[in-house]
Coordinates of N, CA and C in Angstrom, one line a residue:
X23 N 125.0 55.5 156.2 CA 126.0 56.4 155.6 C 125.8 56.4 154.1
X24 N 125.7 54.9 153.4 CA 125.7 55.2 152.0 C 124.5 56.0 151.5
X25 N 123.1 55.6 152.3 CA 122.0 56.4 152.2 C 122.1 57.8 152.4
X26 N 122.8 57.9 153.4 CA 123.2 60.1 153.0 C 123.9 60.3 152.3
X27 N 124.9 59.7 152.0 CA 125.8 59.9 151.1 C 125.1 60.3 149.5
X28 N 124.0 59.2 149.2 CA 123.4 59.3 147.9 C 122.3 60.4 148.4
X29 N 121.7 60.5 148.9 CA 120.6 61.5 149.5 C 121.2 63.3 148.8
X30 N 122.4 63.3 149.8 CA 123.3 64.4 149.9 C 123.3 64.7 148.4
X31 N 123.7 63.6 147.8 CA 124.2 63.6 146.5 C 123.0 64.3 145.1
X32 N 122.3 63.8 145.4 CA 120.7 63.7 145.0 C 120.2 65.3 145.3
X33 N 120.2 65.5 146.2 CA 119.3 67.0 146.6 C 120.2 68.2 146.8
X34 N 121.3 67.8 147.3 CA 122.6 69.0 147.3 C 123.5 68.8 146.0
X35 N 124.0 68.1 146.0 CA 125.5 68.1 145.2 C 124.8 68.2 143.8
X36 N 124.0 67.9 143.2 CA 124.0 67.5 141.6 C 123.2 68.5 141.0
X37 N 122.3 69.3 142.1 CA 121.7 70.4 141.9 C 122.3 71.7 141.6
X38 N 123.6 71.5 142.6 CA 124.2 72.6 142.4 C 125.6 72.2 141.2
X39 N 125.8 71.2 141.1 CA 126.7 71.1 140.0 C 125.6 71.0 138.4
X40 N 124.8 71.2 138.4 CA 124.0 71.5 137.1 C 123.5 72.9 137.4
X41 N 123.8 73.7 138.2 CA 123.7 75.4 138.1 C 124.9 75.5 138.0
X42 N 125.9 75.0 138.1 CA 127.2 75.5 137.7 C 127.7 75.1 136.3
X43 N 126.7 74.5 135.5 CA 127.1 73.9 134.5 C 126.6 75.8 133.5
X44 N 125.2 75.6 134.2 CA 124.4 76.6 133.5 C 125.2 77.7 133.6
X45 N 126.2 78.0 134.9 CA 126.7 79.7 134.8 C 127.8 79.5 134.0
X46 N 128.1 78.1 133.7 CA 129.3 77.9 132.9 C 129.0 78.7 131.1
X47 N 127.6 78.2 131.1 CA 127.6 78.3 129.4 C 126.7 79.4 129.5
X48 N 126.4 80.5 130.8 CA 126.1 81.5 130.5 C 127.2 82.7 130.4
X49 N 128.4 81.9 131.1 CA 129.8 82.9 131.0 C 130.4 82.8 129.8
X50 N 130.1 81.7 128.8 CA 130.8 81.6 128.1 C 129.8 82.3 126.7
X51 N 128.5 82.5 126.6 CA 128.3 83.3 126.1 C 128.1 84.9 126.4
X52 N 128.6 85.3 127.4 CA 129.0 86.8 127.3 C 130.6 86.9 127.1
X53 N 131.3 85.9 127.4 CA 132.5 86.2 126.8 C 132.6 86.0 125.0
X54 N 131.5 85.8 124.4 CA 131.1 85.6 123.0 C 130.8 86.5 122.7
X55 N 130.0 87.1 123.3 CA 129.3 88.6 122.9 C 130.7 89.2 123.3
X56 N 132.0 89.5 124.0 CA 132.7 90.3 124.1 C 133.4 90.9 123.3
X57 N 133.8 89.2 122.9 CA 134.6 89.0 121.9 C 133.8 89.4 120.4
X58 N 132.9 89.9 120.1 CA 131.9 90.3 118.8 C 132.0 92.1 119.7
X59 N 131.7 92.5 119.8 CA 131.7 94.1 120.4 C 133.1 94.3 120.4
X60 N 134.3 93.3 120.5 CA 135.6 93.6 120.2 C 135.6 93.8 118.8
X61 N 134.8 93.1 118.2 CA 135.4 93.0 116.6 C 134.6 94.3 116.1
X62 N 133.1 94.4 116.9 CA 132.5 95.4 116.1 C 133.4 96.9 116.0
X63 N 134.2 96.8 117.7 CA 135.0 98.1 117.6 C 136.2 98.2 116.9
X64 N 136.6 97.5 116.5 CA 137.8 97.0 115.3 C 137.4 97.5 114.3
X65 N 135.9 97.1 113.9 CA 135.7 97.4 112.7 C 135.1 98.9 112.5
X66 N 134.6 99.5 113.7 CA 134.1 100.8 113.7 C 135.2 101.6 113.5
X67 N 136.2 101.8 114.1 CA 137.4 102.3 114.2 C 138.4 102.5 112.7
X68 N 138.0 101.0 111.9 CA 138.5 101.0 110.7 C 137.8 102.0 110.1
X69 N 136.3 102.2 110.0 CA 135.6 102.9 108.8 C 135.7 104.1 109.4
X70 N 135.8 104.8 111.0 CA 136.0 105.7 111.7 C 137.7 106.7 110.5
X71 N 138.4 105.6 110.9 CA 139.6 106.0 109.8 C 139.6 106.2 108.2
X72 N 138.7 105.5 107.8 CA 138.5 105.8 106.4 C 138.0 106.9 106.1
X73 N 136.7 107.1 107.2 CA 135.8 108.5 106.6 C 136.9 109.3 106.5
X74 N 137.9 109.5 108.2 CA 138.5 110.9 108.2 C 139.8 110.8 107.6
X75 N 140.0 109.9 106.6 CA 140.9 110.1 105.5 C 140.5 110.8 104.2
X76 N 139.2 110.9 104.0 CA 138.4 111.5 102.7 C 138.9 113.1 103.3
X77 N 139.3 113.5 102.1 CA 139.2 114.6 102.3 C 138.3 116.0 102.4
X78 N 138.5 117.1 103.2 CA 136.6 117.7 103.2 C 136.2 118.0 102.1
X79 N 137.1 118.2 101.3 CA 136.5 118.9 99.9 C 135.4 118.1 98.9
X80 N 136.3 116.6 99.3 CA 135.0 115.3 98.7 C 134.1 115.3 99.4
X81 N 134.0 115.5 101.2 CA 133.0 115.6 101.4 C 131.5 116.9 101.7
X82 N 132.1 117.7 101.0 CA 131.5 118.5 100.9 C 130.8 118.6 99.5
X83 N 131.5 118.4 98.6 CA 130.7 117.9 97.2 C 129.8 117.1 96.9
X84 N 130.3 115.6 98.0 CA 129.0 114.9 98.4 C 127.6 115.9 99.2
X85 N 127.8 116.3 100.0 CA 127.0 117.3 100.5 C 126.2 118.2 99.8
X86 N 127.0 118.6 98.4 CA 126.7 119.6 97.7 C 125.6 118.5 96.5
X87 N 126.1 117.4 96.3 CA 125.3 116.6 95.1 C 124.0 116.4 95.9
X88 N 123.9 115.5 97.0 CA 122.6 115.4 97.4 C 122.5 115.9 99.1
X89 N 122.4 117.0 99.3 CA 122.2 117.8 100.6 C 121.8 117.2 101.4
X90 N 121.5 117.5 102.7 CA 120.4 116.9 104.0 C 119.2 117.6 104.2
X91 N 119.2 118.6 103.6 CA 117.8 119.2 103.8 C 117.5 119.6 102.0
X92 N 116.4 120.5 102.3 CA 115.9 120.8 101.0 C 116.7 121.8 100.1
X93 N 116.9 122.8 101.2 CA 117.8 124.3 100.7 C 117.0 124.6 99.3
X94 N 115.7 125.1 99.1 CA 115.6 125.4 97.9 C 115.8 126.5 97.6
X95 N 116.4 127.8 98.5 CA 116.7 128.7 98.0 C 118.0 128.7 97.5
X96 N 118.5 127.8 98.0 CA 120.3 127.5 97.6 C 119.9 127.3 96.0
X97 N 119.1 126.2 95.6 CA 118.8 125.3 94.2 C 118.6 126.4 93.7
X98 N 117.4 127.3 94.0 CA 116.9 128.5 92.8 C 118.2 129.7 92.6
X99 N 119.3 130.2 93.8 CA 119.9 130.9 93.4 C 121.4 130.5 92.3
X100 N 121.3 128.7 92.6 CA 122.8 128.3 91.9 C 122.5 128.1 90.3
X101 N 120.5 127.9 90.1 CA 120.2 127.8 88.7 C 119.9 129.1 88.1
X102 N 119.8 130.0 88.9 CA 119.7 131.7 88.5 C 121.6 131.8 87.7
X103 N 121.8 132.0 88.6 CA 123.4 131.9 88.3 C 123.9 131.6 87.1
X104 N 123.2 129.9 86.6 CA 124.3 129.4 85.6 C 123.4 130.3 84.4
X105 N 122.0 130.7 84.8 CA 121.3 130.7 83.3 C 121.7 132.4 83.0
X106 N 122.0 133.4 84.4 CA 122.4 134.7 84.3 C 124.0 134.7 83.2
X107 N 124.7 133.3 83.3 CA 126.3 133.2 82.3 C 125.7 133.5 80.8
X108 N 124.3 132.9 80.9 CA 123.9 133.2 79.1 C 123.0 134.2 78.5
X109 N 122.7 135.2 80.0 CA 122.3 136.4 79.3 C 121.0 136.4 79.9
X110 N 120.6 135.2 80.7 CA 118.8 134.8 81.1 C 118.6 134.6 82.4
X111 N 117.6 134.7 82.9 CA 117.1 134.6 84.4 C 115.8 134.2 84.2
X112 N 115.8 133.5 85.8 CA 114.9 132.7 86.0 C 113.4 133.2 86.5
X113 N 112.3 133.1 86.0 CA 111.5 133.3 86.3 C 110.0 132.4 86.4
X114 N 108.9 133.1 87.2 CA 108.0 132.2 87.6 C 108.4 131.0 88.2
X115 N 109.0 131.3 89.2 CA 109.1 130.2 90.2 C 108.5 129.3 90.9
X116 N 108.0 128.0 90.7 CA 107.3 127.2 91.2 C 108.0 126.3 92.0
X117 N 107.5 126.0 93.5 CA 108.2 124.6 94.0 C 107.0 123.7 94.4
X118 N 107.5 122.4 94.3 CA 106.5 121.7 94.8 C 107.5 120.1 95.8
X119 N 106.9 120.2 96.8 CA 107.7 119.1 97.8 C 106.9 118.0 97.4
X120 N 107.4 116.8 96.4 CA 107.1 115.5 96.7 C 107.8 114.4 97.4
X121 N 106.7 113.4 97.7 CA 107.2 112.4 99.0 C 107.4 111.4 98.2
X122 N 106.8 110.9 97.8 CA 107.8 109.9 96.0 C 107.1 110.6 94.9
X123 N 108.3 110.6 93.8 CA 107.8 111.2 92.7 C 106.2 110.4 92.1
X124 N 106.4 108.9 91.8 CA 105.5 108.2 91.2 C 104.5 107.3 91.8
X125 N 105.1 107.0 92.7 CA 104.4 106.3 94.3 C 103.4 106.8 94.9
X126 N 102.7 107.7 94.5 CA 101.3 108.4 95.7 C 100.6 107.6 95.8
X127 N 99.9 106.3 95.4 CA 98.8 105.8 95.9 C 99.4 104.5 96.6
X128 N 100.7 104.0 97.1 CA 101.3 103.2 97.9 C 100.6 103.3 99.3
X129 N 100.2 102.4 99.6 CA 100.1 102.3 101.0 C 101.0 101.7 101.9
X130 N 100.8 102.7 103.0 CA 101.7 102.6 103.9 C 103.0 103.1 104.1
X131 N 104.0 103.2 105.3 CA 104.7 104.1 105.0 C 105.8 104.6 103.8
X132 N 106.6 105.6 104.1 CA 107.6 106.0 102.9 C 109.0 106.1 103.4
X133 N 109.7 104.5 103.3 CA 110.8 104.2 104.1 C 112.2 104.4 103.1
X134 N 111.8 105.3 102.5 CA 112.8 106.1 101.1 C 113.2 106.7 101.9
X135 N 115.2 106.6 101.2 CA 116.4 107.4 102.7 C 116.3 109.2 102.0
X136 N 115.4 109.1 101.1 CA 115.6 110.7 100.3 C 114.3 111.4 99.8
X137 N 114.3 112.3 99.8 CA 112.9 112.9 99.3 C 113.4 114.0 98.1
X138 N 112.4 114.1 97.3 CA 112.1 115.1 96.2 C 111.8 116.1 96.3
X139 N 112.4 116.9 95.6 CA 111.7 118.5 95.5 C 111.8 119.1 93.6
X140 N 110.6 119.4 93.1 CA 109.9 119.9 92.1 C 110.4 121.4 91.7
X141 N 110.5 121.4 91.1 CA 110.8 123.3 90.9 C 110.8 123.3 89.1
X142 N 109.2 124.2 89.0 CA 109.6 124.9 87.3 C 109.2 126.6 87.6
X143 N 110.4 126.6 86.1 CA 110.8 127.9 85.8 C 110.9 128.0 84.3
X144 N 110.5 129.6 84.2 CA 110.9 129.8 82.9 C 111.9 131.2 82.7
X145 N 112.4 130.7 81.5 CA 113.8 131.3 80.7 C 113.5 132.3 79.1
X146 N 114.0 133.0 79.1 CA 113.8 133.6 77.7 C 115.0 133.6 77.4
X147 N 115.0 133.2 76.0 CA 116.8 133.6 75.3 C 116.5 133.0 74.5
X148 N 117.7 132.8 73.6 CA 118.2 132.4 72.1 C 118.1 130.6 72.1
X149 N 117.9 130.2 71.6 CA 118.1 128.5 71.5 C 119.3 127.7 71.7
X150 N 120.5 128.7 71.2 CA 121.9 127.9 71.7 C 122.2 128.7 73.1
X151 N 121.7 129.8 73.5 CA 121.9 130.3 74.5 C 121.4 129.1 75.8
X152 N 119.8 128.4 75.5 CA 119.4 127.6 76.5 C 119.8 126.2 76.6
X153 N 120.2 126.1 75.0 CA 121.0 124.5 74.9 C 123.0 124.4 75.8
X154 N 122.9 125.6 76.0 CA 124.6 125.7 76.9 C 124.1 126.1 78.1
X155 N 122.7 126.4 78.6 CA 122.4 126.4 80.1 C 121.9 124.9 80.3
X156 N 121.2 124.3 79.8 CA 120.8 122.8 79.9 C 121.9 122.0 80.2
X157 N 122.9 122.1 79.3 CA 124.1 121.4 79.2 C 124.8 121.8 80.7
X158 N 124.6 123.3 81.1 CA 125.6 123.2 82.3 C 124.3 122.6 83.8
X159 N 123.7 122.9 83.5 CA 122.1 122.4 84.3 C 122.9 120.6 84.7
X160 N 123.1 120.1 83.4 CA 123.1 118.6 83.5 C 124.7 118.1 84.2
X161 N 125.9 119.2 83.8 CA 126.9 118.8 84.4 C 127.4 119.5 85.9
X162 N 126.1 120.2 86.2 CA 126.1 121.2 87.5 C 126.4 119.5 88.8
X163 N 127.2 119.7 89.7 CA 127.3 118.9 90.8 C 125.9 117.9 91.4
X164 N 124.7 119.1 91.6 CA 123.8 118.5 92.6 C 122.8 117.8 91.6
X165 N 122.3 116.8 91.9 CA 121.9 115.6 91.3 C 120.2 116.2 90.7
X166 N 119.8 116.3 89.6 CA 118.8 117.3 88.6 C 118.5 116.2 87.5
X167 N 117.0 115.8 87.7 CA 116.3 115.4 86.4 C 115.4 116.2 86.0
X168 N 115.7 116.5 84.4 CA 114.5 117.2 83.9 C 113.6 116.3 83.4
X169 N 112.5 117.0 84.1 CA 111.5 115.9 84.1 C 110.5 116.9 82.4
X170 N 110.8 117.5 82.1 CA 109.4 118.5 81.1 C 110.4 119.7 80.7
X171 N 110.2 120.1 79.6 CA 110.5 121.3 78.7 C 109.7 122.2 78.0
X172 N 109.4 122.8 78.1 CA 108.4 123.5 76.9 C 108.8 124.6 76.4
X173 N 108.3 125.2 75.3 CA 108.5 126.4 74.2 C 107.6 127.2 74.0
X174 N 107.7 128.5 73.9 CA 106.6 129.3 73.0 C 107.3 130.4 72.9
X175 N 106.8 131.4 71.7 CA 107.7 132.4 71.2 C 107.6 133.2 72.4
X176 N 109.1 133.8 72.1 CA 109.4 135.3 73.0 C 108.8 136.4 72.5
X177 N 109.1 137.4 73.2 CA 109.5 139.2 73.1 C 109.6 139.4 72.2
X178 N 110.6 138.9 71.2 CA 111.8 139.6 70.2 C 111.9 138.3 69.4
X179 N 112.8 139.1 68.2 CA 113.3 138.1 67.2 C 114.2 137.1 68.1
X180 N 114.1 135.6 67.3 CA 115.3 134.8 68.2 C 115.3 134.3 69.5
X181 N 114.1 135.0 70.4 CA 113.4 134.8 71.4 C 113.1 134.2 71.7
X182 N 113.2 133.2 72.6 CA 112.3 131.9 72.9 C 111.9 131.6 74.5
X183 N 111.1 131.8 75.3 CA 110.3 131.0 76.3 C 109.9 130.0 76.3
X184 N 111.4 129.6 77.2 CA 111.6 128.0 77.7 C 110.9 127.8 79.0
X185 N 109.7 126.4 79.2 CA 109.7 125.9 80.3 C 110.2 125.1 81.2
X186 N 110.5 125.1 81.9 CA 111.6 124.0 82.5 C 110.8 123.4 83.8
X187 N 110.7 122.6 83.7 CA 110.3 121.4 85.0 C 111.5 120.4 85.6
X188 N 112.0 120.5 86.3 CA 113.1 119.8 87.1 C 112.8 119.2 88.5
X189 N 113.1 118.1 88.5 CA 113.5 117.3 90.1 C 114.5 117.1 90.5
X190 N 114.9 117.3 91.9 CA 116.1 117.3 92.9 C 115.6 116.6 93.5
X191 N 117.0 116.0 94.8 CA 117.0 114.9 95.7 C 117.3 115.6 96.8
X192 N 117.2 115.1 97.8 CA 117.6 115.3 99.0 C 117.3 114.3 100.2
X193 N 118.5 114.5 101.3 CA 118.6 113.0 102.3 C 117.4 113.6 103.4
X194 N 116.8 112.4 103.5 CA 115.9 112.8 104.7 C 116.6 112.4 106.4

């Protein structure tokens, strides 16, 4: 009897009480993981509520500063616009799509959350005429580095042919 007893013990009982150990501490890490997917949805829910407390108007301005796509006819008609307030329009329109401005010989990929877009143009008008388009150029919403400027005489007295070279952002 004590020989089955230990036998029993040996091949039945302790086999299956160390797979019960194991479902023990496999239950206890998915109740771990539950408890983390609880907190992640706690925490989603919190920033869930934050976004839709912003109001659309800020989010639309964000939208407007650095867009999701390129929209370069949006860019060329909102810089037509400010330069038409000083009597001037835009002309010779160039674009050019870069994938990093300075970065072309990088190898490998381009894990940048934003991409560039190039655009020159030239302006004729007065000097304070193009220094109050520059100025609204710089305080315009959507995010604009002038990268280059140039000059040469106009048409007319007072006249000046401005080159303008600018880079914009946008979310990829």
């Amino acid at each position: 009897m004590f020989g089955a007893a230990i036998s029993i013990f040996y091949f039945f009982t302790d086999p299956t009480y160390q797979d019960t150990k194991a479902l023990k501490l496999e239950g206890k890490s998915y109740v771990d993981a539950l408890d983390n997917s609880k907190k992640l949805l706690a925490i989603r829910d919190q920033l869930r509520d934050k976004y839709n407390g912003i109001p659309q108007t800020q989010i639309d301005r964000l939208e407007r500063m650095i867009p999701n796509n390129v929209d370069n006819v949006r860019l060329v008609l909102e810089i037509d616009r400010m330069a038409a307030k000083y009597g001037m329009s835009i002309k010779s329109i160039k674009l050019s799509k870069e994938n990093v401005s300075k970065e072309k010989d990088l190898i490998g990929k381009n894990d940048k959350a934003y991409g560039t877009l190039g655009l020159e143009f030239s302006v004729d008008g007065p000097y304070h005429n193009f220094t109050s388009f520059v100025s609204d150029l710089e305080k315009n919403l959507r995010i604009v580095d002038i990268d280059g400027i140039s000059f040469s005489s106009g048409s007319g007295e007072g006249v000046i042919q401005f080159g303008v070279r600018i880079r914009t952002y946008w979310l990829r």
